[in-house]
């Protein structure tokens, strides 16, 4: 059967856009992770830290997890005047990352209280610049939760210093491997290492050896 | 002495239309469709850049309209029950389905009628042809270059297989690592994210593609496009095909010259190549009515 070229073109458009519009009419369409299929904004869920995305704001996160913003800012050494409307991926620095925030919230949720840090109700009054000494003091002062044990003892890109401590690696050993004082527990090891312009692979290997010794 | 003249055949050449009537054809229709879709993508890119990520208004990235993102995310979507690799959304999967349905029914017509990257390559090739037409010295130089390059023509058939390798690498890589391993090398991704001013391998591939388009039509589509590879393979089962009627054809090779994918149309009886993008340039260029036509027939057995 012969088909006119113009009819062929119209047929192609009909199939392609017909399929797309058909899915859209059925509600199967989303062009952004920020809205769901019905067009409503996607918000973080307190049940799943993986639902926290980099584009979400501090305000959305603290609201979902019912924690004071000041506590979060102090814990990660963020400036006290950080606007709550800031997307969290724009705040990433040496001490703060989206992965680190997820880990901290997970630990905090599993411990069932907000006592993972002594500075729960502290109100930041000035811009805090974390120093190695301050970080060390904070690490020593912070009671480390012992209930939380990661399911597998494998050092990877998401492992935090808190994970290492939970797995029983001594503080001195960690400090000797990373060549500095222990940063806040919620910090991701890889973020810390890359922030210092160091290679992650050899440090990861050395840490894994120490983790394996504790088994 | 008597001379016996041969019986005069009725004219077998299509009447040449002039003026605005010459524009009323399927090629004008195709260009308008391509232009509209490219304009939509340009609008999406500009809106996303101007409004930005931090705004309260959600603006879609142009990456949300890439069907190949759907193919890269498909494995993760199935195995995890609905999650996507970064930079992809439900729209990518829907567009992938639309491309595959189109391929199943009308071969790789998405590439020839809609794909904006194909359109950009077409524009550059047409600009190159215009320059060659206007400047005889350039035409001569290009002809000389083509003559030299013809020694490498045997490589063409092997290079065309490259896109299937790219397809495998991109899909398997995304499945294994959970990220779009092809994205950093993807010229389309580099183009729509050009406002980020990041120098990636994809930008180099884009530059090479655009420069190569001056000399070879649709180089990316011919040799490296993984979406075209997937679409072409599925198009093998399509009921649509091109038929060359040997009786009406005078083997003038105009069709082969017009084909942007470099297919040898004038030697084939039926054109069912996986590389055919259904642009119908050959049909439009053919001067003889009925010599080259789009046909509908049952795949495999009914396409003769």
Short mmCIF file of C-alpha atoms in Angstrom, two decimals:
data_model
loop_
_atom_site.label_atom_id
_atom_site.label_comp_id
_atom_site.label_asym_id
_atom_site.label_seq_id
_atom_site.Cartn_x
_atom_site.Cartn_y
_atom_site.Cartn_z
CA UNK A 1 0.00 0.00 0.00
CA UNK A 2 1.41 3.39 -1.04
CA UNK A 3 1.55 6.22 1.49
CA UNK A 4 1.98 9.90 0.61
CA UNK A 5 5.07 11.46 2.22
CA UNK A 6 3.02 14.18 3.93
CA UNK A 7 0.67 11.57 5.37
CA UNK A 8 3.73 9.65 6.59
CA UNK A 9 4.95 12.79 8.42
CA UNK A 10 1.56 13.36 9.98
CA UNK A 11 1.46 9.70 11.01
CA UNK A 12 4.87 10.02 12.71
CA UNK A 13 3.75 13.07 14.68
CA UNK A 14 0.49 11.40 15.58
CA UNK A 15 2.26 8.34 16.97
CA UNK A 16 4.96 10.24 18.84
CA UNK A 17 2.94 13.03 20.39
CA UNK A 18 -0.12 10.79 20.75
CA UNK A 19 1.94 8.46 22.95
CA UNK A 20 3.31 11.36 25.00
CA UNK A 21 -0.06 13.06 25.45
CA UNK A 22 -1.64 9.70 26.25
CA UNK A 23 0.78 9.15 29.13
CA UNK A 24 0.29 12.73 30.29
CA UNK A 25 -3.48 12.28 30.29
CA UNK A 26 -3.02 9.14 32.38
CA UNK A 27 -0.97 11.13 34.90
CA UNK A 28 2.26 9.32 34.02
CA UNK A 29 4.45 12.35 33.51
CA UNK A 30 6.95 14.32 35.54
CA UNK A 31 9.74 16.58 34.29
CA UNK A 32 11.30 17.30 37.64
CA UNK A 33 12.13 15.48 40.83
CA UNK A 34 10.80 18.54 42.65
CA UNK A 35 7.17 17.78 41.90
CA UNK A 36 5.27 14.52 41.89
CA UNK A 37 2.96 13.21 39.19
CA UNK A 38 0.12 15.40 40.37
CA UNK A 39 2.30 18.49 40.32
CA UNK A 40 2.65 18.75 44.11
CA UNK A 41 6.01 19.69 45.57
CA UNK A 42 8.15 16.77 46.73
CA UNK A 43 9.10 17.14 50.39
CA UNK A 44 11.56 15.21 52.54
CA UNK A 45 10.14 12.29 54.46
CA UNK A 46 11.07 11.78 58.11
CA UNK A 47 10.95 8.02 57.51
CA UNK A 48 13.63 7.94 54.83
CA UNK A 49 16.75 10.07 54.81
CA UNK A 50 17.31 9.15 51.17
CA UNK A 51 14.29 11.31 50.37
CA UNK A 52 16.45 14.34 51.19
CA UNK A 53 17.66 15.87 47.94
CA UNK A 54 20.31 18.51 47.41
CA UNK A 55 17.83 21.05 46.06
CA UNK A 56 15.67 20.88 49.20
CA UNK A 57 15.91 23.78 51.61
CA UNK A 58 17.11 23.74 55.19
CA UNK A 59 13.63 24.77 56.25
CA UNK A 60 12.03 21.77 54.55
CA UNK A 61 14.49 19.39 56.20
CA UNK A 62 14.21 20.76 59.75
CA UNK A 63 10.42 20.88 59.43
CA UNK A 64 10.23 17.27 58.25
CA UNK A 65 12.54 16.03 61.02
CA UNK A 66 11.19 18.41 63.66
CA UNK A 67 14.57 19.69 64.75
CA UNK A 68 15.67 23.23 65.60
CA UNK A 69 17.49 24.91 62.75
CA UNK A 70 20.04 26.26 65.21
CA UNK A 71 21.00 22.73 66.24
CA UNK A 72 21.66 21.74 62.65
CA UNK A 73 23.69 24.87 61.97
CA UNK A 74 25.83 24.42 65.07
CA UNK A 75 26.37 20.72 64.47
CA UNK A 76 27.73 21.31 60.99
CA UNK A 77 29.50 24.56 61.79
CA UNK A 78 27.35 26.55 59.40
CA UNK A 79 26.96 30.33 59.83
CA UNK A 80 24.21 31.29 62.24
CA UNK A 81 22.70 33.68 59.75
CA UNK A 82 22.25 31.00 57.08
CA UNK A 83 18.83 31.63 55.50
CA UNK A 84 16.43 28.74 56.09
CA UNK A 85 15.39 28.99 52.43
CA UNK A 86 18.90 27.97 51.29
CA UNK A 87 19.03 24.80 49.19
CA UNK A 88 21.26 22.42 51.10
CA UNK A 89 23.49 21.64 48.12
CA UNK A 90 24.51 25.29 48.00
CA UNK A 91 25.84 25.07 51.57
CA UNK A 92 28.22 22.17 50.99
CA UNK A 93 31.69 22.77 52.34
CA UNK A 94 34.39 20.91 54.21
CA UNK A 95 32.14 20.15 57.17
CA UNK A 96 28.74 19.93 55.55
CA UNK A 97 27.42 17.74 52.78
CA UNK A 98 24.06 16.32 51.78
CA UNK A 99 25.31 12.81 52.57
CA UNK A 100 26.61 14.00 55.92
CA UNK A 101 23.25 15.54 56.72
CA UNK A 102 21.48 12.31 55.80
CA UNK A 103 23.78 10.26 58.03
CA UNK A 104 23.41 12.67 60.94
CA UNK A 105 19.63 12.64 60.65
CA UNK A 106 19.59 8.85 60.39
CA UNK A 107 21.71 8.47 63.50
CA UNK A 108 19.64 11.07 65.28
CA UNK A 109 16.38 9.38 64.30
CA UNK A 110 17.57 5.92 65.30
CA UNK A 111 18.86 7.14 68.66
CA UNK A 112 15.30 8.34 69.23
CA UNK A 113 16.23 11.69 70.70
CA UNK A 114 18.16 14.82 69.97
CA UNK A 115 20.90 14.06 72.48
CA UNK A 116 23.57 13.16 69.96
CA UNK A 117 25.06 16.55 70.54
CA UNK A 118 25.40 18.57 73.71
CA UNK A 119 24.53 21.71 71.78
CA UNK A 120 20.91 20.78 71.13
CA UNK A 121 19.38 24.04 72.18
CA UNK A 122 22.37 26.19 71.57
CA UNK A 123 21.62 29.29 69.59
CA UNK A 124 24.40 30.26 67.27
CA UNK A 125 25.18 33.89 67.83
CA UNK A 126 28.04 34.32 65.49
CA UNK A 127 29.42 32.87 62.32
CA UNK A 128 31.11 29.65 63.36
CA UNK A 129 34.25 28.69 61.62
CA UNK A 130 35.19 25.16 62.54
CA UNK A 131 38.82 24.74 63.45
CA UNK A 132 40.58 21.41 63.88
CA UNK A 133 40.78 22.05 67.62
CA UNK A 134 37.11 22.90 67.86
CA UNK A 135 36.20 19.88 65.82
CA UNK A 136 38.34 17.67 67.99
CA UNK A 137 36.79 19.10 71.14
CA UNK A 138 33.33 18.61 69.71
CA UNK A 139 34.11 15.04 68.76
CA UNK A 140 35.39 14.30 72.23
CA UNK A 141 32.51 16.05 73.95
CA UNK A 142 29.83 14.41 71.87
CA UNK A 143 28.53 11.17 73.36
CA UNK A 144 28.76 8.76 70.52
CA UNK A 145 25.70 6.63 69.91
CA UNK A 146 26.51 2.98 70.16
CA UNK A 147 23.19 1.55 69.08
CA UNK A 148 23.65 2.49 65.47
CA UNK A 149 25.73 0.01 63.57
CA UNK A 150 25.85 0.17 59.81
CA UNK A 151 24.62 -3.01 58.15
CA UNK A 152 27.93 -3.81 56.46
CA UNK A 153 31.35 -2.77 57.63
CA UNK A 154 32.61 -1.57 54.30
CA UNK A 155 34.30 1.80 53.94
CA UNK A 156 32.83 3.56 50.94
CA UNK A 157 32.01 7.02 49.65
CA UNK A 158 29.14 7.37 52.11
CA UNK A 159 30.94 6.23 55.26
CA UNK A 160 31.04 8.83 58.01
CA UNK A 161 33.52 9.18 60.85
CA UNK A 162 30.66 8.22 63.15
CA UNK A 163 30.37 4.89 61.28
CA UNK A 164 34.08 4.23 61.85
CA UNK A 165 33.74 4.97 65.55
CA UNK A 166 30.66 2.77 65.78
CA UNK A 167 32.60 -0.04 64.16
CA UNK A 168 35.19 0.27 66.93
CA UNK A 169 38.05 1.98 65.16
CA UNK A 170 39.93 4.04 67.78
CA UNK A 171 40.01 7.82 67.41
CA UNK A 172 43.84 7.86 67.42
CA UNK A 173 44.00 5.36 64.55
CA UNK A 174 41.58 7.38 62.45
CA UNK A 175 43.51 10.56 63.18
CA UNK A 176 46.79 8.95 62.22
CA UNK A 177 45.33 7.75 58.90
CA UNK A 178 43.70 11.03 57.92
CA UNK A 179 46.65 13.02 59.25
CA UNK A 180 44.62 15.38 61.37
CA UNK A 181 42.23 15.69 64.26
CA UNK A 182 38.90 13.92 64.10
CA UNK A 183 36.21 16.02 62.39
CA UNK A 184 32.54 15.95 63.51
CA UNK A 185 31.12 12.44 63.51
CA UNK A 186 28.45 13.18 60.92
CA UNK A 187 30.99 14.17 58.33
CA UNK A 188 31.51 11.85 55.38
CA UNK A 189 35.09 10.58 55.24
CA UNK A 190 35.33 11.06 51.50
CA UNK A 191 34.14 14.67 51.72
CA UNK A 192 36.74 15.39 54.38
CA UNK A 193 39.55 13.72 52.42
CA UNK A 194 38.73 15.34 49.09
CA UNK A 195 38.33 18.66 50.88
CA UNK A 196 41.95 18.30 51.98
CA UNK A 197 43.00 17.53 48.39
CA UNK A 198 44.00 14.00 49.35
CA UNK A 199 43.44 10.75 47.48
CA UNK A 200 40.47 8.89 48.91
CA UNK A 201 41.48 5.40 47.70
CA UNK A 202 44.58 4.80 49.90
CA UNK A 203 42.87 6.27 52.97
CA UNK A 204 39.82 4.14 52.32
CA UNK A 205 42.02 1.04 52.08
CA UNK A 206 43.86 1.88 55.30
CA UNK A 207 40.59 2.50 57.13
CA UNK A 208 39.13 -0.74 55.80
CA UNK A 209 42.14 -2.62 57.19
CA UNK A 210 41.48 -1.10 60.61
CA UNK A 211 37.76 -1.86 60.36
CA UNK A 212 38.53 -5.47 59.47
CA UNK A 213 40.80 -5.75 62.53
CA UNK A 214 37.87 -4.93 64.79
CA UNK A 215 35.68 -7.75 63.47
CA UNK B 1 15.22 6.47 -46.73
CA UNK B 2 12.75 6.32 -44.05
CA UNK B 3 13.51 6.83 -40.48
CA UNK B 4 11.63 5.06 -37.83
CA UNK B 5 11.35 6.99 -34.67
CA UNK B 6 11.02 5.30 -31.31
CA UNK B 7 7.61 5.54 -29.72
CA UNK B 8 7.56 8.57 -27.52
CA UNK B 9 7.03 7.72 -23.88
CA UNK B 10 4.72 9.91 -21.86
CA UNK B 11 6.66 12.34 -19.72
CA UNK B 12 8.05 10.56 -16.69
CA UNK B 13 9.46 13.56 -14.93
CA UNK B 14 7.68 15.23 -12.07
CA UNK B 15 6.48 18.72 -12.98
CA UNK B 16 8.74 21.35 -11.46
CA UNK B 17 6.78 23.66 -9.22
CA UNK B 18 7.73 27.30 -8.83
CA UNK B 19 7.02 30.01 -6.29
CA UNK B 20 5.16 29.30 -3.08
CA UNK B 21 3.75 26.07 -4.50
CA UNK B 22 7.26 24.66 -4.46
CA UNK B 23 7.22 25.03 -0.68
CA UNK B 24 4.07 22.98 -0.24
CA UNK B 25 5.76 19.63 0.18
CA UNK B 26 6.65 17.15 2.87
CA UNK B 27 10.17 18.55 3.28
CA UNK B 28 8.84 21.96 4.30
CA UNK B 29 6.50 20.18 6.70
CA UNK B 30 9.45 18.23 8.12
CA UNK B 31 11.60 21.31 8.57
CA UNK B 32 8.77 23.11 10.37
CA UNK B 33 8.35 20.18 12.74
CA UNK B 34 12.09 20.04 13.42
CA UNK B 35 12.25 23.80 13.91
CA UNK B 36 9.30 23.76 16.32
CA UNK B 37 10.79 21.03 18.47
CA UNK B 38 14.25 22.65 18.49
CA UNK B 39 12.58 25.96 19.42
CA UNK B 40 10.78 24.27 22.30
CA UNK B 41 14.04 22.81 23.61
CA UNK B 42 15.77 26.21 23.27
CA UNK B 43 12.92 27.82 25.21
CA UNK B 44 13.24 25.14 27.92
CA UNK B 45 16.99 25.67 28.22
CA UNK B 46 16.68 29.48 28.42
CA UNK B 47 13.84 29.32 30.94
CA UNK B 48 15.78 26.88 33.13
CA UNK B 49 18.89 29.06 33.03
CA UNK B 50 17.03 32.34 33.63
CA UNK B 51 14.75 31.15 36.42
CA UNK B 52 17.32 28.83 37.94
CA UNK B 53 17.25 25.98 40.43
CA UNK B 54 16.87 27.99 43.60
CA UNK B 55 13.59 29.55 42.61
CA UNK B 56 10.27 28.52 44.07
CA UNK B 57 8.99 27.84 40.57
CA UNK B 58 9.90 24.44 39.19
CA UNK B 59 11.43 24.70 35.72
CA UNK B 60 12.19 21.54 33.81
CA UNK B 61 15.70 20.98 32.55
CA UNK B 62 15.96 20.17 28.84
CA UNK B 63 17.44 16.86 29.96
CA UNK B 64 13.95 15.89 31.06
CA UNK B 65 13.01 15.78 27.36
CA UNK B 66 15.76 13.40 26.24
CA UNK B 67 14.42 9.93 25.34
CA UNK B 68 17.85 8.35 25.74
CA UNK B 69 17.84 9.29 29.42
CA UNK B 70 14.87 6.96 29.69
CA UNK B 71 16.87 4.10 28.22
CA UNK B 72 19.72 4.72 30.64
CA UNK B 73 17.31 4.84 33.58
CA UNK B 74 15.16 1.90 32.48
CA UNK B 75 17.14 -0.81 34.29
CA UNK B 76 17.20 1.09 37.58
CA UNK B 77 13.53 1.99 37.24
CA UNK B 78 12.57 -1.66 36.83
CA UNK B 79 14.90 -3.15 39.42
CA UNK B 80 14.28 -0.57 42.14
CA UNK B 81 10.57 -0.24 41.55
CA UNK B 82 10.43 3.33 40.38
CA UNK B 83 13.59 5.26 41.11
CA UNK B 84 15.71 6.94 38.46
CA UNK B 85 19.38 7.54 37.82
CA UNK B 86 20.31 11.19 38.51
CA UNK B 87 19.15 13.78 35.92
CA UNK B 88 16.29 11.61 34.65
CA UNK B 89 12.59 11.66 35.38
CA UNK B 90 9.38 9.95 34.39
CA UNK B 91 9.24 12.15 31.28
CA UNK B 92 12.42 10.50 29.96
CA UNK B 93 10.81 7.08 30.17
CA UNK B 94 7.61 8.28 28.51
CA UNK B 95 9.60 9.86 25.65
CA UNK B 96 11.60 6.66 25.29
CA UNK B 97 8.37 4.70 24.92
CA UNK B 98 7.16 7.27 22.35
CA UNK B 99 10.39 6.89 20.34
CA UNK B 100 10.23 3.11 20.45
CA UNK B 101 6.55 3.02 19.45
CA UNK B 102 7.38 5.40 16.59
CA UNK B 103 10.30 3.20 15.55
CA UNK B 104 8.12 0.11 15.69
CA UNK B 105 5.55 1.68 13.39
CA UNK B 106 7.55 4.12 11.26
CA UNK B 107 11.22 3.17 11.57
CA UNK B 108 13.63 5.81 12.88
CA UNK B 109 11.36 8.64 11.77
CA UNK B 110 11.93 10.32 15.16
CA UNK B 111 15.53 10.95 14.05
CA UNK B 112 14.48 12.38 10.70
CA UNK B 113 11.45 14.38 11.79
CA UNK B 114 11.85 15.42 15.41
CA UNK B 115 15.37 15.03 16.89
CA UNK B 116 16.85 18.52 17.44
CA UNK B 117 20.45 17.29 17.30
CA UNK B 118 19.75 15.81 13.87
CA UNK B 119 18.18 19.12 12.86
CA UNK B 120 21.28 21.05 13.91
CA UNK B 121 23.46 18.73 11.84
CA UNK B 122 21.07 19.19 8.91
CA UNK B 123 21.34 22.96 9.23
CA UNK B 124 25.12 22.86 9.17
CA UNK B 125 25.19 20.49 6.20
CA UNK B 126 22.75 22.71 4.32
CA UNK B 127 24.84 25.76 5.14
CA UNK B 128 27.90 23.92 3.87
CA UNK B 129 26.04 23.08 0.65
CA UNK B 130 25.02 26.72 0.26
CA UNK B 131 28.61 27.87 0.68
CA UNK B 132 29.78 25.36 -1.90
CA UNK B 133 27.14 26.60 -4.29
CA UNK B 134 28.10 30.25 -3.82
CA UNK B 135 31.87 29.81 -3.85
CA UNK B 136 33.22 27.68 -6.72
CA UNK B 137 36.71 27.53 -5.22
CA UNK B 138 35.33 26.05 -2.04
CA UNK B 139 33.29 23.61 -4.08
CA UNK B 140 36.41 22.55 -5.93
CA UNK B 141 38.38 22.17 -2.71
CA UNK B 142 35.64 20.11 -1.11
CA UNK B 143 35.37 17.92 -4.17
CA UNK B 144 39.10 17.32 -4.07
CA UNK B 145 38.89 16.50 -0.39
CA UNK B 146 36.02 14.12 -1.00
CA UNK B 147 37.99 12.38 -3.74
CA UNK B 148 40.89 11.82 -1.35
CA UNK B 149 38.58 10.71 1.44
CA UNK B 150 36.84 8.24 -0.83
CA UNK B 151 39.79 5.91 -0.28
CA UNK B 152 38.58 5.56 3.28
CA UNK B 153 35.00 4.84 2.21
CA UNK B 154 35.43 1.17 3.10
CA UNK B 155 35.67 2.23 6.75
CA UNK B 156 32.14 3.63 6.63
CA UNK B 157 30.38 0.31 7.06
CA UNK B 158 32.52 -0.59 10.07
CA UNK B 159 32.23 2.82 11.70
CA UNK B 160 28.46 2.54 11.49
CA UNK B 161 28.68 -0.36 13.94
CA UNK B 162 30.21 1.95 16.52
CA UNK B 163 26.81 3.24 17.60
CA UNK B 164 25.74 -0.22 18.75
CA UNK B 165 28.83 -0.35 20.96
CA UNK B 166 27.95 3.07 22.36
CA UNK B 167 24.42 1.83 23.03
CA UNK B 168 25.67 -1.22 24.93
CA UNK B 169 28.20 0.79 26.92
CA UNK B 170 25.67 3.47 27.90
CA UNK B 171 22.91 1.07 28.91
CA UNK B 172 25.09 -1.50 30.70
CA UNK B 173 27.16 1.25 32.36
CA UNK B 174 24.04 2.95 33.71
CA UNK B 175 22.74 -0.40 34.96
CA UNK B 176 25.96 -1.35 36.72
CA UNK B 177 27.00 2.01 38.19
CA UNK B 178 23.59 3.62 38.67
CA UNK B 179 24.68 6.84 36.95
CA UNK B 180 24.61 7.95 33.33
CA UNK B 181 28.13 6.98 32.27
CA UNK B 182 27.42 8.31 28.77
CA UNK B 183 26.34 11.76 29.97
CA UNK B 184 29.85 13.21 30.14
CA UNK B 185 30.45 12.23 26.51
CA UNK B 186 27.00 13.08 25.22
CA UNK B 187 27.08 16.02 22.77
CA UNK B 188 23.38 16.69 23.31
CA UNK B 189 23.84 16.93 27.08
CA UNK B 190 26.84 19.23 26.52
CA UNK B 191 24.78 21.47 24.23
CA UNK B 192 21.77 21.89 26.52
CA UNK B 193 24.05 22.44 29.53
CA UNK B 194 26.35 24.82 27.69
CA UNK B 195 25.37 27.66 30.02
CA UNK B 196 27.23 25.85 32.82
CA UNK B 197 30.49 26.66 31.02
CA UNK B 198 32.02 23.36 32.05
CA UNK B 199 34.56 21.81 29.73
CA UNK B 200 33.60 18.17 29.30
CA UNK B 201 34.40 15.41 26.86
CA UNK B 202 30.84 15.85 25.59
CA UNK B 203 31.69 19.40 24.53
CA UNK B 204 34.62 18.07 22.51
CA UNK B 205 32.37 15.44 20.90
CA UNK B 206 29.84 18.17 20.14
CA UNK B 207 32.52 20.33 18.52
CA UNK B 208 33.78 17.43 16.44
CA UNK B 209 30.22 16.58 15.39
CA UNK B 210 29.41 20.12 14.32
CA UNK B 211 32.65 20.54 12.38
CA UNK B 212 32.26 17.12 10.77
CA UNK B 213 28.73 18.11 9.68
CA UNK B 214 30.36 20.52 7.20
CA UNK B 215 31.88 17.57 5.38
CA UNK B 216 29.62 14.60 6.13
CA UNK B 217 25.86 14.75 6.63
CA UNK B 218 24.62 13.66 10.06
CA UNK B 219 27.94 12.23 11.33
CA UNK B 220 26.64 11.69 14.87
CA UNK B 221 23.56 9.84 13.63
CA UNK B 222 25.57 7.68 11.23
CA UNK B 223 28.30 6.56 13.57
CA UNK B 224 27.67 7.17 17.24
CA UNK B 225 24.07 7.92 18.25
CA UNK B 226 22.93 5.19 20.69
CA UNK B 227 19.28 6.25 20.50
CA UNK B 228 19.38 5.96 16.72
CA UNK B 229 20.92 2.50 17.12
CA UNK B 230 18.10 1.32 19.39
CA UNK B 231 15.48 2.93 17.19
CA UNK B 232 16.99 1.47 14.02
CA UNK B 233 17.02 -2.05 15.43
CA UNK B 234 13.38 -1.86 16.46
CA UNK B 235 12.52 -0.26 13.12
CA UNK B 236 13.47 -3.53 11.44
CA UNK B 237 10.05 -4.77 12.53
CA UNK B 238 8.20 -1.75 11.16
CA UNK B 239 5.55 -2.13 8.46
CA UNK B 240 6.80 1.05 6.76
CA UNK B 241 9.49 0.85 4.12
CA UNK B 242 10.72 2.55 0.96
CA UNK B 243 10.30 0.87 -2.39
CA UNK B 244 12.28 1.65 -5.53
CA UNK B 245 10.44 0.63 -8.71
CA UNK B 246 13.10 -0.54 -11.12
CA UNK B 247 10.82 0.05 -14.12
CA UNK B 248 10.31 3.71 -13.37
CA UNK B 249 13.81 4.38 -11.99
CA UNK B 250 16.50 5.62 -14.36
CA UNK B 251 19.28 5.15 -11.79
CA UNK B 252 20.17 8.84 -11.84
CA UNK B 253 21.49 8.52 -8.25
CA UNK B 254 19.76 11.71 -7.15
CA UNK B 255 18.19 9.74 -4.28
CA UNK B 256 21.56 8.45 -3.07
CA UNK B 257 23.05 11.95 -3.25
CA UNK B 258 20.10 13.35 -1.28
CA UNK B 259 20.21 10.71 1.47
CA UNK B 260 21.70 12.35 4.60
CA UNK B 261 22.62 8.95 5.99
CA UNK B 262 24.66 8.00 2.93
CA UNK B 263 22.56 4.97 1.98
CA UNK B 264 22.87 3.54 -1.52
CA UNK B 265 19.21 4.04 -2.37
CA UNK B 266 19.63 3.74 -6.15
CA UNK B 267 20.85 0.15 -5.95
CA UNK B 268 18.24 -1.17 -3.54
CA UNK B 269 14.83 -2.56 -4.34
CA UNK B 270 13.46 -2.04 -0.87
CA UNK B 271 15.10 0.30 1.62
CA UNK B 272 14.82 -1.35 5.03
CA UNK B 273 18.20 -0.35 6.46
CA UNK B 274 18.40 0.25 10.22
CA UNK B 275 20.17 3.49 9.32
CA UNK B 276 17.21 4.90 7.36
CA UNK B 277 15.82 7.83 9.37
CA UNK B 278 12.63 8.18 7.33
CA UNK B 279 13.36 11.78 6.36
CA UNK B 280 12.12 11.06 2.80
CA UNK B 281 14.74 13.36 1.28
CA UNK B 282 15.23 10.68 -1.38
CA UNK B 283 11.52 10.56 -2.20
CA UNK B 284 11.39 14.34 -2.48
CA UNK B 285 14.50 14.49 -4.65
CA UNK B 286 13.47 11.71 -7.06
CA UNK B 287 12.51 13.32 -10.36
CA UNK B 288 10.40 10.42 -11.59
CA UNK B 289 6.89 9.82 -10.29
CA UNK B 290 6.38 6.40 -8.80
CA UNK B 291 10.08 5.49 -8.85
CA UNK B 292 10.53 5.81 -5.11
CA UNK B 293 7.62 5.56 -2.71
CA UNK B 294 6.74 4.99 0.93
CA UNK B 295 4.97 1.68 1.30
CA UNK B 296 3.12 -0.15 4.02
CA UNK B 297 3.47 -3.92 4.21
CA UNK B 298 3.70 -6.79 6.63
CA UNK B 299 7.25 -6.90 8.05
CA UNK B 300 9.62 -9.56 6.74
CA UNK B 301 7.17 -11.33 4.43
CA UNK B 302 5.17 -8.50 2.87
CA UNK B 303 7.89 -6.03 2.00
CA UNK B 304 9.12 -6.89 -1.49
#
